[in-house]
Coordinates of N, CA and C in Angstrom, one line a residue:
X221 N -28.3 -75.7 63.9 CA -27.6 -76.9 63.4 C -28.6 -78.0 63.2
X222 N -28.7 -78.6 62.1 CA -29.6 -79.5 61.7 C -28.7 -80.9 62.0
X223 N -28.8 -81.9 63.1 CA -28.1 -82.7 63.7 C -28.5 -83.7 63.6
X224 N -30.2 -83.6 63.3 CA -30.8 -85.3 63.5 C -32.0 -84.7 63.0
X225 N -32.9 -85.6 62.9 CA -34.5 -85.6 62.5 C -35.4 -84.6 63.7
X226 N -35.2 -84.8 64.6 CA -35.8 -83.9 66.0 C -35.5 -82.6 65.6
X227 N -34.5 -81.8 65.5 CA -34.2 -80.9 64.8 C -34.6 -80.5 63.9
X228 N -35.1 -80.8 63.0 CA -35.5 -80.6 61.6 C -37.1 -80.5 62.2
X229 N -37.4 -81.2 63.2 CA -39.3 -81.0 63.8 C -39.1 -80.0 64.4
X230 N -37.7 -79.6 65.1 CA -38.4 -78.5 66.4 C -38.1 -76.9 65.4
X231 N -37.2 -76.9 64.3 CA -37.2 -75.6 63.3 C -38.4 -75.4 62.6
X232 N -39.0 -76.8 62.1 CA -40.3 -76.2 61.1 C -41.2 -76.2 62.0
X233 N -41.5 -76.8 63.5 CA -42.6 -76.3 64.2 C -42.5 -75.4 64.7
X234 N -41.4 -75.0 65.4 CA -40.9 -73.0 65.4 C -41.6 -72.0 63.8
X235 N -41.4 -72.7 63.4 CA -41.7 -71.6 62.1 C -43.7 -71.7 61.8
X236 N -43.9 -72.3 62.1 CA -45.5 -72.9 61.9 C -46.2 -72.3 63.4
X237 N -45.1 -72.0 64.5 CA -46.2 -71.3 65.6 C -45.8 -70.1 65.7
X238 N -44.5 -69.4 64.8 CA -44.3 -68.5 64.4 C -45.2 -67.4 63.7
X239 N -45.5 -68.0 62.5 CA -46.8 -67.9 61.4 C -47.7 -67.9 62.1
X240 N -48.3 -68.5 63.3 CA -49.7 -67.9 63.7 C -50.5 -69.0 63.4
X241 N -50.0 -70.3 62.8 CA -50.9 -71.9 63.0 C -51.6 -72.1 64.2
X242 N -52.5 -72.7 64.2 CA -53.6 -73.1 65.0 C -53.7 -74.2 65.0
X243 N -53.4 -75.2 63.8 CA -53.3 -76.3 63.5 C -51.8 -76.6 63.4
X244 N -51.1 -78.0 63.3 CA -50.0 -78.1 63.0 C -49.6 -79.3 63.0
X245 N -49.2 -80.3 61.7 CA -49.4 -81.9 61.9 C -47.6 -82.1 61.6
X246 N -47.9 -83.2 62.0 CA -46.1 -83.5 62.2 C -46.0 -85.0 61.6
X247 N -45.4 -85.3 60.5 CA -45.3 -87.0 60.3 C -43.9 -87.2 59.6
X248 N -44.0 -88.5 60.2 CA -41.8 -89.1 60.7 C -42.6 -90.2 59.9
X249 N -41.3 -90.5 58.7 CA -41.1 -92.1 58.2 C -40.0 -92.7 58.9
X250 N -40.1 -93.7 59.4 CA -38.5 -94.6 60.0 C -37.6 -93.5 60.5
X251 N -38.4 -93.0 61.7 CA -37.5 -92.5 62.5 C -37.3 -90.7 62.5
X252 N -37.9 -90.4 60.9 CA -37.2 -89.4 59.8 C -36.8 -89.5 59.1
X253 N -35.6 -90.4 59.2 CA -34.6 -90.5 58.1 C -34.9 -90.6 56.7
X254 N -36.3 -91.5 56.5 CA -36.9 -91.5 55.1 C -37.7 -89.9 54.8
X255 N -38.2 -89.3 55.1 CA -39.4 -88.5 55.6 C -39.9 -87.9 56.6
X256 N -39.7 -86.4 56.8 CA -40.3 -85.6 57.6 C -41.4 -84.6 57.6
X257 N -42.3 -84.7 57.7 CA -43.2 -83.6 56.6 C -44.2 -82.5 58.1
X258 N -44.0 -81.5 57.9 CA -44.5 -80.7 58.9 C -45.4 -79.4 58.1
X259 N -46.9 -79.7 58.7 CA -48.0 -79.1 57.9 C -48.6 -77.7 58.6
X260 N -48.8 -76.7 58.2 CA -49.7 -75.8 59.2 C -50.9 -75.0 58.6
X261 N -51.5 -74.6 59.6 CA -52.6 -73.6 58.3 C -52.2 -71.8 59.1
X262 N -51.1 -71.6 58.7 CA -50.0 -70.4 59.0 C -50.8 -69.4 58.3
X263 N -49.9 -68.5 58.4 CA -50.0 -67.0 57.4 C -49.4 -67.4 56.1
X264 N -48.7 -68.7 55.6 CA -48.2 -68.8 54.4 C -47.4 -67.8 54.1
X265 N -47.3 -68.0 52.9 CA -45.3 -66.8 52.2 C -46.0 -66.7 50.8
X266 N -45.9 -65.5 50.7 CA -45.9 -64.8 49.5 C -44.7 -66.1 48.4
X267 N -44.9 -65.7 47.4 CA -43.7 -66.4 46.3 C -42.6 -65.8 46.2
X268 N -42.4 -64.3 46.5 CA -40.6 -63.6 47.5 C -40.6 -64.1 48.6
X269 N -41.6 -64.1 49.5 CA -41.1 -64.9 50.5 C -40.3 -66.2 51.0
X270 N -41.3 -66.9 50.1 CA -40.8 -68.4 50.1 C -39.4 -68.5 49.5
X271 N -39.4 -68.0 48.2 CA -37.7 -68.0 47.7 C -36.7 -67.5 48.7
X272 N -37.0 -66.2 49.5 CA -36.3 -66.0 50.2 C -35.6 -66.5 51.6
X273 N -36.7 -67.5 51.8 CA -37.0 -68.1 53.2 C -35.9 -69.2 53.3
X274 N -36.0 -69.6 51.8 CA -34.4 -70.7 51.9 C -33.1 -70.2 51.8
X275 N -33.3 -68.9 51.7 CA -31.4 -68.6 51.3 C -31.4 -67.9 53.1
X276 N -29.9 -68.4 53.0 CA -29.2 -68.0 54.1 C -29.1 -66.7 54.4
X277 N -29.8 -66.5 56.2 CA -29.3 -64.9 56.9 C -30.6 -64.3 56.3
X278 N -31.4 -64.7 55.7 CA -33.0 -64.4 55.0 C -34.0 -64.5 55.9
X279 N -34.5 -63.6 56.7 CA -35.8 -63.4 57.2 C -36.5 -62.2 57.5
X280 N -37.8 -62.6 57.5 CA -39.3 -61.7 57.2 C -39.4 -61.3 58.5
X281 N -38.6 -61.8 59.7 CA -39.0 -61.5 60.8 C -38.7 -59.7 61.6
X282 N -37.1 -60.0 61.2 CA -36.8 -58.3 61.4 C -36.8 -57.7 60.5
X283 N -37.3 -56.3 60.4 CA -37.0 -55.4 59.2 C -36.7 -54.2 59.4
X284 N -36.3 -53.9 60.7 CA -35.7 -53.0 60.9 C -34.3 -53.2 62.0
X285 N -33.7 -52.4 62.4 CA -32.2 -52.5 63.7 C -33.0 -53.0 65.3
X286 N -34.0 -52.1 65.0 CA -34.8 -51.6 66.0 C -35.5 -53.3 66.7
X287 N -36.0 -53.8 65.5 CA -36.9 -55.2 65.9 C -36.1 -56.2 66.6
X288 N -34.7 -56.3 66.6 CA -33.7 -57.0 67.3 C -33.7 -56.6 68.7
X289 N -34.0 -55.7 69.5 CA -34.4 -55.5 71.0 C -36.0 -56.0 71.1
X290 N -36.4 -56.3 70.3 CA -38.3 -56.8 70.4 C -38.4 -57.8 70.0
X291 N -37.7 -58.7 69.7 CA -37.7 -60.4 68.7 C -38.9 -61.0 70.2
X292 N -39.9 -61.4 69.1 CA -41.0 -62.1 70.5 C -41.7 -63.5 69.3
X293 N -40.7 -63.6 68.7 CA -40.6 -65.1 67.7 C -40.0 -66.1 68.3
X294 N -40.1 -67.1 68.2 CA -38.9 -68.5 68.5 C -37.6 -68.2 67.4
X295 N -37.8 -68.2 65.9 CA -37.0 -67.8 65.4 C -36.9 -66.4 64.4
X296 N -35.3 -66.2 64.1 CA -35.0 -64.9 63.7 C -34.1 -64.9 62.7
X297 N -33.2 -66.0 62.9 CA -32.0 -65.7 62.2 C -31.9 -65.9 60.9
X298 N -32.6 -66.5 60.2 CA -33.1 -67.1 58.9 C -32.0 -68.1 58.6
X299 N -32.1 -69.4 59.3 CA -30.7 -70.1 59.2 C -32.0 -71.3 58.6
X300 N -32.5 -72.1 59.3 CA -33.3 -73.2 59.6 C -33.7 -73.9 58.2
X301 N -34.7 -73.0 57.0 CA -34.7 -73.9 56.1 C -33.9 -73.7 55.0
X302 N -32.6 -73.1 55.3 CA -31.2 -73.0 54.1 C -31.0 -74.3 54.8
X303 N -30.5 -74.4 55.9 CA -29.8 -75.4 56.9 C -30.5 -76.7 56.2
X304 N -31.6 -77.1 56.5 CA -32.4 -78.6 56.4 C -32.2 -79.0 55.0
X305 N -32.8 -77.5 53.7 CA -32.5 -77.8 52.4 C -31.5 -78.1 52.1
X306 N -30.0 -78.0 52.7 CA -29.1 -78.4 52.4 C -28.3 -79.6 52.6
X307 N -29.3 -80.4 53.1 CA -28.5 -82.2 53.8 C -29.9 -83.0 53.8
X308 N -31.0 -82.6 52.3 CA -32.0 -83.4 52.3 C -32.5 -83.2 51.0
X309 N -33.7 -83.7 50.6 CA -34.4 -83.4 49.5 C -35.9 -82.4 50.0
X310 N -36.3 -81.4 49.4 CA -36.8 -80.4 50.2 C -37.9 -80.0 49.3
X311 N -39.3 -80.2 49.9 CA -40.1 -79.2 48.9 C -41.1 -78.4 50.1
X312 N -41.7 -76.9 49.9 CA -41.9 -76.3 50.5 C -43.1 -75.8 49.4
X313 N -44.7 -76.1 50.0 CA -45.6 -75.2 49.3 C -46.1 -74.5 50.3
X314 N -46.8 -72.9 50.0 CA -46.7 -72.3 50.7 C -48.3 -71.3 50.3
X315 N -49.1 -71.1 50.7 CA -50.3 -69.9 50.1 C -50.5 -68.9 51.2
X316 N -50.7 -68.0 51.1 CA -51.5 -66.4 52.0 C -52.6 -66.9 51.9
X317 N -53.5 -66.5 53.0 CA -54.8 -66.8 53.0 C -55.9 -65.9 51.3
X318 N -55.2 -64.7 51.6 CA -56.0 -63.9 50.4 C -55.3 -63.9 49.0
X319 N -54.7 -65.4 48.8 CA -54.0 -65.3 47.6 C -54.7 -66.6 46.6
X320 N -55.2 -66.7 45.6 CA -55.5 -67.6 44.7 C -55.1 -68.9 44.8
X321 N -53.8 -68.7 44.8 CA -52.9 -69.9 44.6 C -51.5 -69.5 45.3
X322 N -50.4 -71.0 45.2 CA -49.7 -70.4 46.3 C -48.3 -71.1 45.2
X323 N -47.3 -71.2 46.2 CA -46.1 -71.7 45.0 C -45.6 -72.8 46.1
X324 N -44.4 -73.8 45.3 CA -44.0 -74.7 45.5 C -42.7 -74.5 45.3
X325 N -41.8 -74.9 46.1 CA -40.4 -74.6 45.9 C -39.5 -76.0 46.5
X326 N -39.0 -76.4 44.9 CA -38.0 -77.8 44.9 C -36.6 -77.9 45.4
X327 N -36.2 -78.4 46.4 CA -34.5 -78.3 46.6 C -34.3 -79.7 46.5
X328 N -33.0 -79.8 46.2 CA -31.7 -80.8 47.0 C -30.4 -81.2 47.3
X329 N -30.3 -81.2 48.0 CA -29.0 -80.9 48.8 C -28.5 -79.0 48.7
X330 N -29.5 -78.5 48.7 CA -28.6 -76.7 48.9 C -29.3 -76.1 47.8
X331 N -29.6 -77.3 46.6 CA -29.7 -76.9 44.9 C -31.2 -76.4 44.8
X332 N -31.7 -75.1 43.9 CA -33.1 -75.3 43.6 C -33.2 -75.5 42.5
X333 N -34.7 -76.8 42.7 CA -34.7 -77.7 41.5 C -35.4 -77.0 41.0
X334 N -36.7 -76.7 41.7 CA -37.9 -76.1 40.4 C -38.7 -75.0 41.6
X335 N -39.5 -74.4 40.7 CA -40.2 -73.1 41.4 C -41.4 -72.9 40.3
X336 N -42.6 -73.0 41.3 CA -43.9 -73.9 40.5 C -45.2 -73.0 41.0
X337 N -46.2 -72.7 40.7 CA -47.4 -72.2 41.0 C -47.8 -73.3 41.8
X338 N -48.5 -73.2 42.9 CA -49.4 -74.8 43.4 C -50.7 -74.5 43.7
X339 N -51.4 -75.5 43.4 CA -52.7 -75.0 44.2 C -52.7 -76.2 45.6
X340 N -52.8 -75.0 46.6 CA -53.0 -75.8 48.2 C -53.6 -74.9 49.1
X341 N -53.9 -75.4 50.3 CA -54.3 -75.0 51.2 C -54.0 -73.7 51.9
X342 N -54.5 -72.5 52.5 CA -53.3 -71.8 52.9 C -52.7 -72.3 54.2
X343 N -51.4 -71.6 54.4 CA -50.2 -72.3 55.3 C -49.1 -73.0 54.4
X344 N -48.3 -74.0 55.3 CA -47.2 -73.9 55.0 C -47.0 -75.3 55.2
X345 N -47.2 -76.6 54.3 CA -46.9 -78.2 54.6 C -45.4 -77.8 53.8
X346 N -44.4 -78.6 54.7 CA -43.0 -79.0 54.1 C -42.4 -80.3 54.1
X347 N -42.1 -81.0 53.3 CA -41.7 -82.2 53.1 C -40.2 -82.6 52.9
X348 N -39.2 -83.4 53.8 CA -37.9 -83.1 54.2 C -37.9 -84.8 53.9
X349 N -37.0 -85.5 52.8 CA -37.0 -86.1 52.6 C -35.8 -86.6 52.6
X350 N -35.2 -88.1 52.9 CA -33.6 -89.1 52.8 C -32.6 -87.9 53.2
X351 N -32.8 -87.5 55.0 CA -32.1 -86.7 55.7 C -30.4 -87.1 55.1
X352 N -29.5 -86.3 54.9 CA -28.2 -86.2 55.2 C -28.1 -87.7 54.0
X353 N -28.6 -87.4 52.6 CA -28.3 -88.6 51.7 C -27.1 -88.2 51.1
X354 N -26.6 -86.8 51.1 CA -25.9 -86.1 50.3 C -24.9 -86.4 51.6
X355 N -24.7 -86.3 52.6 CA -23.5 -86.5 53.8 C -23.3 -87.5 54.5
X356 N -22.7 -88.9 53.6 CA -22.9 -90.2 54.5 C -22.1 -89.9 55.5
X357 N -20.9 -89.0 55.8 CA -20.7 -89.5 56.9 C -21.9 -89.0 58.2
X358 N -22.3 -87.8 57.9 CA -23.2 -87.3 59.0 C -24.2 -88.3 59.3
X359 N -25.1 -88.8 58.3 CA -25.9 -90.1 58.3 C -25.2 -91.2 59.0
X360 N -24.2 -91.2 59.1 CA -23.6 -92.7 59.9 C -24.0 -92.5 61.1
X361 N -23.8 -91.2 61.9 CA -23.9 -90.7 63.1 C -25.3 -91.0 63.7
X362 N -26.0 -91.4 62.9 CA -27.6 -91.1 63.3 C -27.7 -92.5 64.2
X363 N -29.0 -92.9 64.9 CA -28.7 -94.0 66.0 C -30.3 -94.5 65.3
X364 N -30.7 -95.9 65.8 CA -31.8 -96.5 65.7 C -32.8 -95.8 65.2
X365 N -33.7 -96.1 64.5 CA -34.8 -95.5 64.0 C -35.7 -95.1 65.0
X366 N -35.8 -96.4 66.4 CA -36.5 -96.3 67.5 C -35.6 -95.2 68.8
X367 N -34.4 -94.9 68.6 CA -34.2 -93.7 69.1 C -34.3 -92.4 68.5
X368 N -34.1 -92.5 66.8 CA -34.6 -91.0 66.5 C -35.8 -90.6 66.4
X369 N -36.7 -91.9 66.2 CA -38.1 -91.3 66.7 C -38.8 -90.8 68.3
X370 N -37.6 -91.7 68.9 CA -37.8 -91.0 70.4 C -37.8 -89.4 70.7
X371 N -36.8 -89.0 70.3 CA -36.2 -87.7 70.1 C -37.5 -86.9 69.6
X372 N -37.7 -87.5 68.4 CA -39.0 -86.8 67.5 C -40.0 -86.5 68.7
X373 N -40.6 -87.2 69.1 CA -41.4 -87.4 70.2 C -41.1 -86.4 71.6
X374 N -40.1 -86.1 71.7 CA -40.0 -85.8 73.0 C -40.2 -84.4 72.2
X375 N -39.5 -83.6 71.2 CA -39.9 -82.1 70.8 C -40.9 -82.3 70.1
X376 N -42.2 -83.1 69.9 CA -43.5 -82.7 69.7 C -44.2 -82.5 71.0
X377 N -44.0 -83.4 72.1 CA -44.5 -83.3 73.4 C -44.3 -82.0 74.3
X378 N -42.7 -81.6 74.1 CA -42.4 -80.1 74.3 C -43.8 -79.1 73.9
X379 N -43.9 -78.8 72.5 CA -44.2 -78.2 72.1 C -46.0 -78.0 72.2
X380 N -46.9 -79.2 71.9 CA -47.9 -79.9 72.5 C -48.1 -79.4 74.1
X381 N -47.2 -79.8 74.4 CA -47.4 -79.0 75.7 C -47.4 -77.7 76.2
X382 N -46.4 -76.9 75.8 CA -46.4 -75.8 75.6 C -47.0 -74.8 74.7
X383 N -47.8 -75.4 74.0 CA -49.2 -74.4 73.1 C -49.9 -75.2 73.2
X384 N -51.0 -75.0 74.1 CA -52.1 -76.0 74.4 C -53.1 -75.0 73.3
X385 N -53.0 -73.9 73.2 CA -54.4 -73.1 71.8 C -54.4 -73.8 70.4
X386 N -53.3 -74.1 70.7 CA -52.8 -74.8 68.4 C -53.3 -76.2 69.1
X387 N -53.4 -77.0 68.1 CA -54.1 -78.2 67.3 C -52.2 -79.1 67.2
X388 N -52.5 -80.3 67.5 CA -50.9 -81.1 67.1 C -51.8 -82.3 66.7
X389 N -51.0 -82.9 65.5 CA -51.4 -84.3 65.2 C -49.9 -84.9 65.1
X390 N -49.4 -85.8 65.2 CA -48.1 -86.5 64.8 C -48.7 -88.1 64.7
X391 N -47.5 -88.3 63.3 CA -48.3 -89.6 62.8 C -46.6 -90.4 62.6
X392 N -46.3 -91.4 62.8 CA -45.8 -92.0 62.9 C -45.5 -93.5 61.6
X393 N -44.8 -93.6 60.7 CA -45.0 -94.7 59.7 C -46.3 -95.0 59.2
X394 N -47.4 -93.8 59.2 CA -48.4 -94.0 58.7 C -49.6 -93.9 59.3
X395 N -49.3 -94.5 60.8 CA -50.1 -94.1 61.9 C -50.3 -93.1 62.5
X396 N -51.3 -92.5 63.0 CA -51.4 -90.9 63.8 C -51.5 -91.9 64.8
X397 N -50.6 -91.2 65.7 CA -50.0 -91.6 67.1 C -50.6 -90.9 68.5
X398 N -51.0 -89.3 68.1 CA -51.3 -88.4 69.1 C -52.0 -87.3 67.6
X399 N -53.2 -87.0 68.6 CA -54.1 -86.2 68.0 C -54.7 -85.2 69.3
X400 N -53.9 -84.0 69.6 CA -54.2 -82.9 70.2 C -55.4 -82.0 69.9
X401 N -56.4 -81.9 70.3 CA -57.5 -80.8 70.6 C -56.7 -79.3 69.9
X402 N -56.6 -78.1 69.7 CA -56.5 -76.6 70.3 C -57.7 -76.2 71.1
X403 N -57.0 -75.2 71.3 CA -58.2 -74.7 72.3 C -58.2 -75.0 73.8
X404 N -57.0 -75.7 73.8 CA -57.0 -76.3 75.0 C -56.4 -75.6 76.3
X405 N -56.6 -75.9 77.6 CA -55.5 -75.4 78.6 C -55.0 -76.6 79.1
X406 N -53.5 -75.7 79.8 CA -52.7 -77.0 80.1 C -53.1 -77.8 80.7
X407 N -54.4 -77.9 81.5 CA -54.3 -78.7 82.5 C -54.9 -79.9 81.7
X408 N -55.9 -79.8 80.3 CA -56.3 -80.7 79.7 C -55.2 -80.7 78.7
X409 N -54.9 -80.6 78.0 CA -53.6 -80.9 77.1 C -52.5 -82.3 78.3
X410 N -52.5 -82.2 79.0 CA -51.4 -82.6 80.2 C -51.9 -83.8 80.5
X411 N -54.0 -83.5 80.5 CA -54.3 -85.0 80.3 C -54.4 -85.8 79.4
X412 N -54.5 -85.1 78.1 CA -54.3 -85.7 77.1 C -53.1 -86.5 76.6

């Protein structure tokens, strides 16, 4: 359930330590509410991939009956970016490391706008923009910019913490806030 802006960081950083990121940058406008954009240098999605990645009950994770007693992912169910794409404005570029070029994939509110060739990096930067513009009432719900960023903060620091090998940067209104090492062990990560 995509609830608040924290939510929308702890699905796409699930999916980015999923992928096998080493790297992984995180940046909140006003809280999220304007802007959430979550970057990785992942295994990237094929262009069926990525299409598939947004439609609902859709994932690359299990492919057989059998891989549901072995799930050793954070996530499986393929809910996360139908869920976000559907209560935001959504773009998702995406490349394989051994692929030329990679593709771009436009939503809003649920809708896909456009479906584009891109040239980028490999991995997976996604950009989650004017959370819940399509559901004012759900947006009413939302609390101070300086509490949803709190939130934001406490599931980067989770996570930061708990994968001291991957790289975290989180940037804040423009500012990088925290700039994590990989490679790290917890006991440096902790002092960091």
């Amino acid at each position: 359930v995509v609830d608040r802006p924290a939510s929308v960081v702890k699905e796409l950083v699930e999916n980015a330590l999923d992928a096998g990121a080493t790297q992984i940058g995180v940046e909140v406008v006003a809280g999220g509410r304007k802007s959430i954009a979550v970057s990785d240098n992942g295994s990237g999605m094929s262009r069926d991939d990525a299409l598939l990645s947004v439609e609902r009950h859709a994932t690359s994770k299990i492919r057989d009956a059998d891989d549901i007693e072995n799930v050793s992912t954070l996530g499986f169910r393929g809910e996360a970016l139908a869920a976000i794409s559907a209560v935001a404005q959504f773009s998702l570029s995406t490349r394989r490391a051994d692929a030329v070029s990679g593709v771009e994939v436009v939503m809003s509110g649920g809708k896909m706008q456009d479906v584009r060739e891109a040239g980028c990096p490999p991995g997976t930067p996604i950009q989650v923009r004017h959370l819940f513009y399509n559901i004012p009432a759900r947006r009413k719900f939302l609390r101070s910019e300086q509490t949803e960023l709190a939130h934001v903060r406490q599931v980067f620091l989770v996570y930061a913490l708990s994968y001291p090998e991957v790289g975290f940067v989180l940037t804040v209104d423009g500012r990088e806030t925290h700039r994590l090492a990989g490679g790290a062990r917890v006991e440096d990560r902790l002092r960091e």
